[in-house]
Coordinates of C-alpha atoms and ligand atoms in Angstrom, one line a residue:
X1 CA -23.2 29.9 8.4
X2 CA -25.5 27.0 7.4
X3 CA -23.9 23.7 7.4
X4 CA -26.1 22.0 4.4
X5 CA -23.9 18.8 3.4
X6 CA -24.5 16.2 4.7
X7 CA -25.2 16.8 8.3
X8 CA -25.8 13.5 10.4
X9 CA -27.9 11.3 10.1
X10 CA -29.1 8.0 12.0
X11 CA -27.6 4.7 11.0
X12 CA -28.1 1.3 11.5
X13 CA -26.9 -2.2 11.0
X14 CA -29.6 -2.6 8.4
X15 CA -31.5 0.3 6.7
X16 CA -31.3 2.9 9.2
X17 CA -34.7 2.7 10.0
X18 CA -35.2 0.1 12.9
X19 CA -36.6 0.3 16.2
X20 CA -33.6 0.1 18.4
X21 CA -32.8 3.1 20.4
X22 CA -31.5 6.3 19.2
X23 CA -28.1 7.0 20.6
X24 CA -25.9 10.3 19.6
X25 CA -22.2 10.1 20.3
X26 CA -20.8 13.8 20.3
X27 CA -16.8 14.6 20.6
X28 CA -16.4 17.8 22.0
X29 CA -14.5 20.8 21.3
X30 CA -11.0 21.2 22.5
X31 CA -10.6 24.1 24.5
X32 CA -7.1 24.5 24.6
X33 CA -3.4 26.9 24.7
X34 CA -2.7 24.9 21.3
X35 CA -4.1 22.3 19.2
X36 CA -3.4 20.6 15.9
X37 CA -5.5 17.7 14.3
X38 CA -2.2 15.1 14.6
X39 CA -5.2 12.4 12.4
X40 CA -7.1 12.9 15.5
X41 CA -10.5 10.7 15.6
X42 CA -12.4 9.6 18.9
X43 CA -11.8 6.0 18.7
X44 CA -13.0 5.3 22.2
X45 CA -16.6 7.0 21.4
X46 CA -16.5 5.2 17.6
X47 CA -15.7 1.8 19.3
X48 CA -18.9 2.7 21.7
X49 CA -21.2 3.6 18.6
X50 CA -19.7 0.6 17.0
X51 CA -21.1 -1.5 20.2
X52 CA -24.3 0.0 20.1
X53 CA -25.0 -0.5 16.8
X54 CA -24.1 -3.8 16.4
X55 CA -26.6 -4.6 18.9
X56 CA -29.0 -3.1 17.6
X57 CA -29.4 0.9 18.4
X58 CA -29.6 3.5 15.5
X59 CA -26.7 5.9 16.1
X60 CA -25.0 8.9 15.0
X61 CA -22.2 11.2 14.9
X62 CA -21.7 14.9 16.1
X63 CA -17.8 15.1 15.8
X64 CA -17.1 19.3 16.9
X65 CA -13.6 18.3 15.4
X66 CA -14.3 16.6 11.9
X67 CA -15.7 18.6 9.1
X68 CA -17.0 15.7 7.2
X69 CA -20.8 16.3 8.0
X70 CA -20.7 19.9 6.5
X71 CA -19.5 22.1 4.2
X72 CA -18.1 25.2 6.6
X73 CA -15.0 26.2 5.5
X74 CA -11.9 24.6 7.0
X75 CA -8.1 24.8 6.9
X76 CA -6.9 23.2 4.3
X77 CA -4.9 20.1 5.4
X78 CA -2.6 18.6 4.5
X79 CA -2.0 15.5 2.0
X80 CA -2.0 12.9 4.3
X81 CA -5.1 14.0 6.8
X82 CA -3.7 15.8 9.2
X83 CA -4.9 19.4 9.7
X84 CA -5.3 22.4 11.3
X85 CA -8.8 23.3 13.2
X86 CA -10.8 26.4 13.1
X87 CA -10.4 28.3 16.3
X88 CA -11.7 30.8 17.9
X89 CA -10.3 33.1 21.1
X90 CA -11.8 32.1 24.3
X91 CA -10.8 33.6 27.8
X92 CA -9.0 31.3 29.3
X93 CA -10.3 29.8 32.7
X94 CA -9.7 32.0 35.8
X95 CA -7.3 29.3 37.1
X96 CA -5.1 29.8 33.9
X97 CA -5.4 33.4 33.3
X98 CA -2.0 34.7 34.0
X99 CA -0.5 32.0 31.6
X100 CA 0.5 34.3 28.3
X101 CA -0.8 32.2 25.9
X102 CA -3.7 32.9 23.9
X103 CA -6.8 30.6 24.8
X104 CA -9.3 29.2 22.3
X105 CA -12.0 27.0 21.5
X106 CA -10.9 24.4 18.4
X107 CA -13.1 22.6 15.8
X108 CA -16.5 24.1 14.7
X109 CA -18.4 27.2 15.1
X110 CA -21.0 26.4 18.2
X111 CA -24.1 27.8 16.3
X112 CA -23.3 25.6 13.3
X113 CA -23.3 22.5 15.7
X114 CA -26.6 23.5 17.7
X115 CA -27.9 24.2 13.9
X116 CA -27.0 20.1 13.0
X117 CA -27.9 19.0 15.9
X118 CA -31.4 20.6 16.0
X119 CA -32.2 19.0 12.7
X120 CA -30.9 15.7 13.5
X121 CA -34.8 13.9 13.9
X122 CA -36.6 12.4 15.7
X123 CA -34.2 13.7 18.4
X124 CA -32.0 10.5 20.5
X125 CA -33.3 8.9 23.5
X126 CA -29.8 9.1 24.6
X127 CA -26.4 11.0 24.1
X128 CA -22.7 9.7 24.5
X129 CA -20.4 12.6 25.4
X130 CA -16.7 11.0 25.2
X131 CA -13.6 12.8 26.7
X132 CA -10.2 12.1 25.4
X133 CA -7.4 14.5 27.4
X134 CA -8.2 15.2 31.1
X135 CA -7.5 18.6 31.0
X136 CA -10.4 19.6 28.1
X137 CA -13.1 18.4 30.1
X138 CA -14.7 22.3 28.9
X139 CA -15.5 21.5 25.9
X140 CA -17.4 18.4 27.1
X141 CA -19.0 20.4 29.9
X142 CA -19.8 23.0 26.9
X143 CA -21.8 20.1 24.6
X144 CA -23.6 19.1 27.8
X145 CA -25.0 22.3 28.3
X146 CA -25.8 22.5 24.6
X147 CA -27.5 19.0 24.4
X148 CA -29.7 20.2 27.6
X149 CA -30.5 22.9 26.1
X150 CA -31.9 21.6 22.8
X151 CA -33.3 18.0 24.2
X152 CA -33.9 19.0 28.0
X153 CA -35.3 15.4 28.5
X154 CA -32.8 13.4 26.6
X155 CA -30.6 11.8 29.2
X156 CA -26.5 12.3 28.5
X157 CA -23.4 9.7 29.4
X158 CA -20.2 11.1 30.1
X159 CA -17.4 8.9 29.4
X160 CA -14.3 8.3 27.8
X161 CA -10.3 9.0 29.4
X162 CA -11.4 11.8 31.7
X163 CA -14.7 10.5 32.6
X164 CA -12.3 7.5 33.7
X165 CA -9.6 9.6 35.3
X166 CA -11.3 11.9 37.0
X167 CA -14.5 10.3 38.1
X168 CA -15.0 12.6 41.0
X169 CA -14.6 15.8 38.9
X170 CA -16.7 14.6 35.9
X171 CA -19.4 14.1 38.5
X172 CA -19.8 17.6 39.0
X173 CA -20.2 18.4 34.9
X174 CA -23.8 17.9 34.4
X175 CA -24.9 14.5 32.8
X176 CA -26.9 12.6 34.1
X177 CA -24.5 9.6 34.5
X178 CA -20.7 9.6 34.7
X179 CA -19.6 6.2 33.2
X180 CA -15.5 5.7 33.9
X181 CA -13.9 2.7 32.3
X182 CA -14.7 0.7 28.7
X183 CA -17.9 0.0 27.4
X184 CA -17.6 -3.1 26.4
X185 CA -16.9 -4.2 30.0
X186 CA -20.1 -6.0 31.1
X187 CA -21.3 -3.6 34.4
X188 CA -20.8 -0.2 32.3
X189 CA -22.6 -2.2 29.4
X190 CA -26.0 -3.0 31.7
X191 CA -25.6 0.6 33.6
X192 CA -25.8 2.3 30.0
X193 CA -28.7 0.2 28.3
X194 CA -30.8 1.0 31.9
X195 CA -30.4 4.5 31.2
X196 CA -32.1 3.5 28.1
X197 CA -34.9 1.7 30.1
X198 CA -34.0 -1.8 28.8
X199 CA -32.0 -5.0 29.8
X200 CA -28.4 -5.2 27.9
X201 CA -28.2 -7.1 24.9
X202 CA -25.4 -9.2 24.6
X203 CA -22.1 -7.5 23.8
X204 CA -21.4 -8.1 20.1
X205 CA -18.3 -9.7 18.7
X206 CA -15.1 -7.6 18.8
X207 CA -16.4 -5.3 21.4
X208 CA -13.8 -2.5 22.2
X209 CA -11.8 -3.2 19.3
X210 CA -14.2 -2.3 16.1
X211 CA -14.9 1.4 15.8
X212 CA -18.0 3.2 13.6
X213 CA -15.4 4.7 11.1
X214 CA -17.9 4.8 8.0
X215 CA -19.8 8.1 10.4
X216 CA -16.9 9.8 8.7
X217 CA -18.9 10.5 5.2
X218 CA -15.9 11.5 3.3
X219 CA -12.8 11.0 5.4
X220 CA -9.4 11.8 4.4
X221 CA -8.1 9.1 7.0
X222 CA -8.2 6.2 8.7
X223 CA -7.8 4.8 12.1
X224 CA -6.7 1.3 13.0
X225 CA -7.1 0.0 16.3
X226 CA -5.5 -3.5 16.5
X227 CA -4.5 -3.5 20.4
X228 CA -5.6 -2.5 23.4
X229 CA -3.2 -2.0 26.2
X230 CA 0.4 -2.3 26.9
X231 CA 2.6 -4.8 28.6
X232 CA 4.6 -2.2 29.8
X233 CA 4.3 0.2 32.7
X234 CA 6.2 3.6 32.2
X235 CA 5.7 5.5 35.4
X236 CA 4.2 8.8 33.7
X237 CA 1.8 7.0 31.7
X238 CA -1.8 5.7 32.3
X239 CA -2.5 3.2 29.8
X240 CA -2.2 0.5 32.7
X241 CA -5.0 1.8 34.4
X242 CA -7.1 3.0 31.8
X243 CA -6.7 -0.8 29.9
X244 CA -5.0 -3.6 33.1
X245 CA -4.6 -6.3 30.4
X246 CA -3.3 -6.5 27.0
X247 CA -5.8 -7.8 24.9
X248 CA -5.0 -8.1 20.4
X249 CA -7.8 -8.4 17.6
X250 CA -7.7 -11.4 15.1
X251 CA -6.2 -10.2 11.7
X252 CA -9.5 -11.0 9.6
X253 CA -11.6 -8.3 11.5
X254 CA -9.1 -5.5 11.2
X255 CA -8.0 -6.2 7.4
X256 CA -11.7 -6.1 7.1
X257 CA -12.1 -2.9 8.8
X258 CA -8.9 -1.5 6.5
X259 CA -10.2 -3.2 3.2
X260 CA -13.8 -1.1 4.2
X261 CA -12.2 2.3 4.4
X262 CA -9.9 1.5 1.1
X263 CA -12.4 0.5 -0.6
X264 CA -14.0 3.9 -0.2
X265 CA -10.4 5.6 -1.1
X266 CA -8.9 5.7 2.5
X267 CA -5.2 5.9 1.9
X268 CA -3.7 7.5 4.9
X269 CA -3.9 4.9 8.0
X270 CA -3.0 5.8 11.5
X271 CA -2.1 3.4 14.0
X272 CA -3.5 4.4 17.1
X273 CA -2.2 0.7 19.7
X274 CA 0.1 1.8 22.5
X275 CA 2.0 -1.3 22.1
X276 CA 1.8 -2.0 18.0
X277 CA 5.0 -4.1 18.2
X278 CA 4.0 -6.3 20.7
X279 CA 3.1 -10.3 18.9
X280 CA 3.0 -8.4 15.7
X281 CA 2.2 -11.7 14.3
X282 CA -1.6 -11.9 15.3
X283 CA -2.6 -9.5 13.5
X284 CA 0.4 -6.6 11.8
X285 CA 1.5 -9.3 9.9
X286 CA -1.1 -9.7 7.8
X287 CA -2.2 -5.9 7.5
X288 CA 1.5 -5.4 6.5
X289 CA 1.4 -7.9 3.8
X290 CA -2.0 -6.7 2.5
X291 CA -1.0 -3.2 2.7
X292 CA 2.3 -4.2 0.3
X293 CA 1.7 -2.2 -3.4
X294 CA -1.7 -0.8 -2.6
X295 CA -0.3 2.8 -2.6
X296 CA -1.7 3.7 0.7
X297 CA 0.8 6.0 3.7
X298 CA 0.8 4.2 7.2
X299 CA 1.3 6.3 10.2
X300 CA 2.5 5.9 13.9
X301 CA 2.3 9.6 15.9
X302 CA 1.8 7.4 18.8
X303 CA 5.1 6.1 18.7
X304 CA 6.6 2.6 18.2
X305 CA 8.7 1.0 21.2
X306 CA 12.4 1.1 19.6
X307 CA 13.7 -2.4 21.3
X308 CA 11.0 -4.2 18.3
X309 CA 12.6 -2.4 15.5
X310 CA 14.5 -5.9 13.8
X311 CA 15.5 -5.5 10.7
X312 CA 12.8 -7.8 9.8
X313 CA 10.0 -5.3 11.1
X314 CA 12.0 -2.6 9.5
X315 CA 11.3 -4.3 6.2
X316 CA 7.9 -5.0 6.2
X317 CA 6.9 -1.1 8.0
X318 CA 8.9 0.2 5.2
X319 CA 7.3 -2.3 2.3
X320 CA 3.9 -1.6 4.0
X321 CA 4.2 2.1 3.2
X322 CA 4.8 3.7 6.5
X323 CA 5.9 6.9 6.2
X324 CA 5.3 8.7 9.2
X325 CA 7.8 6.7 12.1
X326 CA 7.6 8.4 15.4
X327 CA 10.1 6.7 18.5
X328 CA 9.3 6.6 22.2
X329 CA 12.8 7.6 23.3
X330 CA 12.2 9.6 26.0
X331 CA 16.0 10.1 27.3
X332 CA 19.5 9.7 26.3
X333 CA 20.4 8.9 30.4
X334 CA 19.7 4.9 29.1
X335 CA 21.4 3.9 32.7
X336 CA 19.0 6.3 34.7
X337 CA 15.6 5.8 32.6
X338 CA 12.2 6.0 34.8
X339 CA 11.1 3.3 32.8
X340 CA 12.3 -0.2 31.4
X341 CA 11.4 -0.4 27.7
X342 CA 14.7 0.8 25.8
X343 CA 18.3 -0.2 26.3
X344 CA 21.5 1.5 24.6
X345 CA 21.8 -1.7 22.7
X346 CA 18.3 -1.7 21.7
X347 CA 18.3 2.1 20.2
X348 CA 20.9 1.4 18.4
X349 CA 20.0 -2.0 16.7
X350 CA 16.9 0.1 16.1
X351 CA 18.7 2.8 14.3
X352 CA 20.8 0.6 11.8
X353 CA 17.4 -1.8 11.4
X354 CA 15.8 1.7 10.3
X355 CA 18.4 3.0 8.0
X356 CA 19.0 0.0 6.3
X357 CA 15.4 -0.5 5.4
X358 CA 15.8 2.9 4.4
X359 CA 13.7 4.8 6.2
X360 CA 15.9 8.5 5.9
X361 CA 16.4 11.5 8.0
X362 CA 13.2 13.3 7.2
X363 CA 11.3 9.8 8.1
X364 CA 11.9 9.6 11.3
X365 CA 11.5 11.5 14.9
X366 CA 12.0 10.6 18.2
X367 CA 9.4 12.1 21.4
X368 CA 11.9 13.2 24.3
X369 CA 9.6 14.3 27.5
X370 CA 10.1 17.4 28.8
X371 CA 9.0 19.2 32.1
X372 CA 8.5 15.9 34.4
X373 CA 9.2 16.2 38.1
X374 CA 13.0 16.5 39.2
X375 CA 14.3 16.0 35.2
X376 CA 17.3 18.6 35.3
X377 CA 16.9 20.4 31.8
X378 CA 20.2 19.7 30.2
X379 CA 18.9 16.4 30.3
X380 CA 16.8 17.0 27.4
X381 CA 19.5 19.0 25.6
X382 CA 21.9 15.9 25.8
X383 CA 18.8 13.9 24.2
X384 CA 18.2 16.1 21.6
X385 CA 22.0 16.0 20.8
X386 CA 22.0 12.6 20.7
X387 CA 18.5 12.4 18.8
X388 CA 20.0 14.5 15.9
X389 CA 23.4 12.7 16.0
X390 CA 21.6 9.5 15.4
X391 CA 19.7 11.5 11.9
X392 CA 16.5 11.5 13.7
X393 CA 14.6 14.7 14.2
X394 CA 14.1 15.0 18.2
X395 CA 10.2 16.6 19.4
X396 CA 9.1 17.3 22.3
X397 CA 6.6 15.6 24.9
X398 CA 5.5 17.8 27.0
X399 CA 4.9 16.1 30.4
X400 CA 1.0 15.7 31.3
X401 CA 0.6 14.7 35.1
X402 CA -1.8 11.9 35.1
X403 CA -4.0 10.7 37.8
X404 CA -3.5 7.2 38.1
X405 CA -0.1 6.9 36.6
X406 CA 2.6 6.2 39.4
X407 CA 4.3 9.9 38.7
X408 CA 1.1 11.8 39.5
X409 CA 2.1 12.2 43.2
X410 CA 5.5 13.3 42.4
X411 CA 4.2 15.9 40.4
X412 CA 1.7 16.9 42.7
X413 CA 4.3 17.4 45.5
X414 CA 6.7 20.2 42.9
X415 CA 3.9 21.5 41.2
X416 CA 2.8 24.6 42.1
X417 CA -0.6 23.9 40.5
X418 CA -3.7 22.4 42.4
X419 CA -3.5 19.4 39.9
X420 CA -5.4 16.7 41.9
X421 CA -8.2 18.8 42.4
X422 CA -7.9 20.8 39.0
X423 CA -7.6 19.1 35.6
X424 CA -6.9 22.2 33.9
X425 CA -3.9 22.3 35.6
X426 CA -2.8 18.8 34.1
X427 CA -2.4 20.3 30.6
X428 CA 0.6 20.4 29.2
X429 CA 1.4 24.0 27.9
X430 CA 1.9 25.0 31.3
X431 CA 5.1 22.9 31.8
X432 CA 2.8 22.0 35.3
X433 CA 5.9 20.4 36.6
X434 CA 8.4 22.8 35.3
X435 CA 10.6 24.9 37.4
X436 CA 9.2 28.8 36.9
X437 CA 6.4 27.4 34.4
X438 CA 6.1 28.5 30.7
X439 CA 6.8 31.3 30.0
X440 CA 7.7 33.3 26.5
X441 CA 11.8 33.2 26.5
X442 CA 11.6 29.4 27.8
X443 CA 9.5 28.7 25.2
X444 CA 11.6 30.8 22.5
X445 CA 14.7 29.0 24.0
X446 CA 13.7 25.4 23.2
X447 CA 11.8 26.4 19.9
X448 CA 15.2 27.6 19.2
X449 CA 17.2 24.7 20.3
X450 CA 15.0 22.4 18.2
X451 CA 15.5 24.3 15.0
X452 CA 19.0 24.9 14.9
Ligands
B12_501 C1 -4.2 7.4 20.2 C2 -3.7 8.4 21.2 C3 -3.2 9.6 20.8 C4 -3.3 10.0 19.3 C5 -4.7 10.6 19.0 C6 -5.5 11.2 20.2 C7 -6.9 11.7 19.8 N1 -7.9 10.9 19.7 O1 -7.0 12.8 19.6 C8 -2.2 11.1 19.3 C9 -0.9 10.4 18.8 C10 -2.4 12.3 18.3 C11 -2.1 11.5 20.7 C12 -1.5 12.6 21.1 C13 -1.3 13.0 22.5 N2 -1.6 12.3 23.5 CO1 -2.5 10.6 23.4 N3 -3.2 8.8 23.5 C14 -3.6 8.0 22.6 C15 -4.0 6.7 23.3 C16 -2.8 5.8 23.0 C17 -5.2 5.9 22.8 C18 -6.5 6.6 23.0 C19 -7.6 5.8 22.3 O2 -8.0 6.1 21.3 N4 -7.8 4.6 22.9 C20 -8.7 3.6 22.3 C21 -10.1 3.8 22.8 C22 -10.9 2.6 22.2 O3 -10.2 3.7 24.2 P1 -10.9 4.9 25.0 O4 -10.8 6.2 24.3 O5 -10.4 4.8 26.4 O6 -12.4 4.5 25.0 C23 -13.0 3.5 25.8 C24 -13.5 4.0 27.1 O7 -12.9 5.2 27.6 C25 -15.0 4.1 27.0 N5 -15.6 5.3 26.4 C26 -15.1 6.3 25.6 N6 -15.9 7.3 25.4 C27 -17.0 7.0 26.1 C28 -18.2 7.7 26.3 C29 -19.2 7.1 27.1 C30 -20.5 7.9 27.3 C31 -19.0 5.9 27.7 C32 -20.1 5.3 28.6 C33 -17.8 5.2 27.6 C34 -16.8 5.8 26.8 O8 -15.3 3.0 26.1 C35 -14.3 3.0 25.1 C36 -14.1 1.6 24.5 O9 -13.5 0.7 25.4 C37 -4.1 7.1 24.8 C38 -3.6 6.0 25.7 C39 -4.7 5.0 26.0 N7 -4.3 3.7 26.0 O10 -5.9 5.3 26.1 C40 -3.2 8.3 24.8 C41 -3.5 9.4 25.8 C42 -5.0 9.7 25.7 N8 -2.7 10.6 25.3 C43 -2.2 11.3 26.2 C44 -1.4 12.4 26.0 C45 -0.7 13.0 27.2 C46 -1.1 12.9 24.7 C47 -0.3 14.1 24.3 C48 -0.5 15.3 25.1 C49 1.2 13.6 24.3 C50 2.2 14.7 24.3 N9 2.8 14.9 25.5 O11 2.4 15.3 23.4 C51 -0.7 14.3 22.8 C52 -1.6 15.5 22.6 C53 -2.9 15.3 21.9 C54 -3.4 16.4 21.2 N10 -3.2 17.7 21.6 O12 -4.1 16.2 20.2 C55 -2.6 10.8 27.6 C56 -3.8 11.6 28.2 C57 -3.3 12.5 29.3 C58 -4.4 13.2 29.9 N11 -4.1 14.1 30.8 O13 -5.6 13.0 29.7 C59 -3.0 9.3 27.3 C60 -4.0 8.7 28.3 C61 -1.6 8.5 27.3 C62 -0.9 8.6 28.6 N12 0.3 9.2 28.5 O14 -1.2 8.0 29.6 N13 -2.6 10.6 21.5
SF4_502 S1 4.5 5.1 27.7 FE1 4.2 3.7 26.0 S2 5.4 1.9 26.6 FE2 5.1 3.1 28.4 S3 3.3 2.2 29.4 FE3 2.6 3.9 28.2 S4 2.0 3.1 26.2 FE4 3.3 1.5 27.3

């Protein structure tokens, strides 16, 4: 199938013609057990385009997982952004071959990509491939090989979370440079523009924060990136090590970034901070109050820390227009938690706050992780109990062992899987940490438990 509308295209900060470098950011393909587009965008490789752009490259946009650049058919999502991808079987890895799961590639059809791709002129002189979860490094490994073999000459960065966590691995992939950590931090900044053949400019204003969003030609929703980083230090998670500091944008540039995309008719927003709570007055404050009356759905799948949730807070989510509240709950066992961030008190302060700025039942769930190291599964069955007891629909996290995070070598010592030298074996659907594994009636079991 042809994809005829609109394709990519270069842009720039001026006309799109310029003479700055041509730089194409692709997002690859998941490879994957299971997949759903939870308002999934690559903010990491947007905030890099963003970068580049500002100072002064041309840039485009190959998103494997966006149908915006064409018109190939595509499950129909739903109201608020979130969707379904097109899939497409794949045999699984060897490594993961006995799993009984069905394996597949998600987002578009291959030939329909080379197609764009191959029309995108002149051609780049250089091509970002970003990486979001470890274990689907494939499917970046997969657009390498493509880009090679359309623009043998055109040099290709890999970057982005895996690129960062598993520098080692990523080296063996096949681009020509493997570029861990954030852009906009100075030595990665000069390492990139040299692989361009030219001394870095400086880095522009608001540099890891401001993200490319209008490469999306017709989105159905937004990303808002106010924060980077989290003050707090949960022992299965590697935000710490993929951003040390905490670091917040001013208000004005993210209302102007959110005024942008609702100007255009944006009305589903997705917070994507790890730690949107945190000082909400430098900049939630304001993007609350502008948000008041203008009809638009706020959204936080990446969870809000509970021990914020004042009545005050409460108020102004609720006035805003958030509708979809996710909780970082983790565990009912408050005296035993692995990390520090939620108290008994503060869950259920956070519960009344909710309620009585009447957020309802069907509002609100709470993430409980499942499958980490030595967690003894009635555990989770108290804390989904509790969860529901409290009017709040409990989900599960599946636990992800994550190199850097301070529960990786735990895991590596019960899991039967190679997961330092493997990131396959990192993903989630196998329950890597999980006494026996997945399997079908485990599975069944807690589908079960969470319906009934
Ligand atoms: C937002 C988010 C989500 C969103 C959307 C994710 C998406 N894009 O599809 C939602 C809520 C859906 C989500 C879900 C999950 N997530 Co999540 N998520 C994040 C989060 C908080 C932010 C990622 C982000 O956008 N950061 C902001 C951007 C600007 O930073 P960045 O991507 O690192 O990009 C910078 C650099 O990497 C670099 N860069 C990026 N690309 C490139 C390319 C080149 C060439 C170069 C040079 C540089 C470069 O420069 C950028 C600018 O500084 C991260 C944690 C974190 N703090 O990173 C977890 C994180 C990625 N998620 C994680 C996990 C485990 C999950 C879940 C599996 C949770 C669960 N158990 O259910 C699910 C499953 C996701 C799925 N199947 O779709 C893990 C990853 C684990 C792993 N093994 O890789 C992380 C790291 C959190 C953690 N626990 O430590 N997630
Ligand atoms: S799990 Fe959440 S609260 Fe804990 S360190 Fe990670 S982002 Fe912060």
């Amino acid at each position: 199938m042809k994809p005829k509308w609109p394709g990519i295209t270069w842009t720039s900060c001026n006309d799109g013609t310029g003479d700055g470098p041509r730089v194409l950011g692709i997002n690859p393909w998941i490879h994957d057990f299971a997949a759903y587009g939870l308002w999934s965008r690559p903010a990491g490789l947007l905030a890099c385009l963003h970068m580049l752009r500002a100072a002064g490259a041309r840039v485009a946009l190959m998103d494997c997982l966006d149908r915006t650049w064409s018109d190939i058919p595509w499950p129909k999502a739903h109201a608020t952004g979130k969707g379904h991808y097109p899939k497409a079987s794949l045999a699984p890895p060897d490594i993961l071959k006995a799993l009984p799961r069905r394996f597949s590639r998600y987002g578009h059809d291959p030939a329909a990509v080379r197609e764009a791709l191959g029309r995108l002129s002149p051609p780049p002189d250089l091509v970002l491939v970003t990486t979001v979860m470890t274990y689907w490094y494939p499917g970046a490994a997969e657009a390498i090989r493509m880009v090679r073999g359309i623009w043998p000459d055109v040099p290709v960065a890999l970057g982005g979370i895996y690129a960062s966590l598993c520098p080692d691995h990523a080296a063996g992939l096949g681009a020509d440079l493997v570029l861990g950590g954030r852009l906009e931090d100075p030595q990665v900044w000069a390492v990139l523009w040299k692989l361009l053949g030219q001394d870095a400019p400086a880095l522009p204003a608001g540099a890891g924060l401001e993200m490319a969003l209008d490469l999306y030609a017709d989105p159905g929703f937004s990303i808002i990136l106010g924060s980077r980083g989290c003050p707090f230090r949960c022992p299965y998670c590697a935000s710490r090590s993929l951003y040390p500091g905490f670091r917040q944008a001013g208000a004005n540039d993210v209302l102007a970034s959110i005024q942008r995309e609702y100007r255009r008719g944006v009305r589903d927003f997705v917070f994507y901070d790890d730690a949107l709570l945190v000082a909400p007055q430098t900049w939630l404050w304001p993007v609350l109050d502008w948000f008041e009356g203008r009809g638009a759905r706020l959204h936080t799948p990446n969870a809000m820390h509970v021990r914020y949730l004042t009545p005050e807070v409460c108020q102004r989510l609720k006035r805003a227009g958030l509708r979809t509240v996710r909780l970082g709950l983790e565990t009912e066992d408050f005296e035993h938690r692995r990390d520090v961030k939620l108290s008994r008190e503060h869950w259920e302060a956070g519960m009344a706050a909710l309620r009585e700025a009447g957020f309802g039942q069907g509002d609100v769930a709470a993430y409980i992780l499942f499958g980490l190291p030595d967690q003894d599964p009635a555990e989770v069955e108290r804390t989904i109990a509790m969860a529901r007891a409290w009017g709040v629909r409990p989900e599960l996290a599946h636990f992800t062992p994550i190199p850097s995070s301070p529960l990786f070598d735990r895991a590596c010592e019960v899991s039967p899987w190679p997961l330092k030298d493997e990131p396959l074996c990192q993903n989630n659907s196998i329950w890597p940490c999980v006494d026996g594994g997945y399997s079908r009636e485990r599975a069944r079991f807690w589908r079960e438990l969470l319906k009934s």
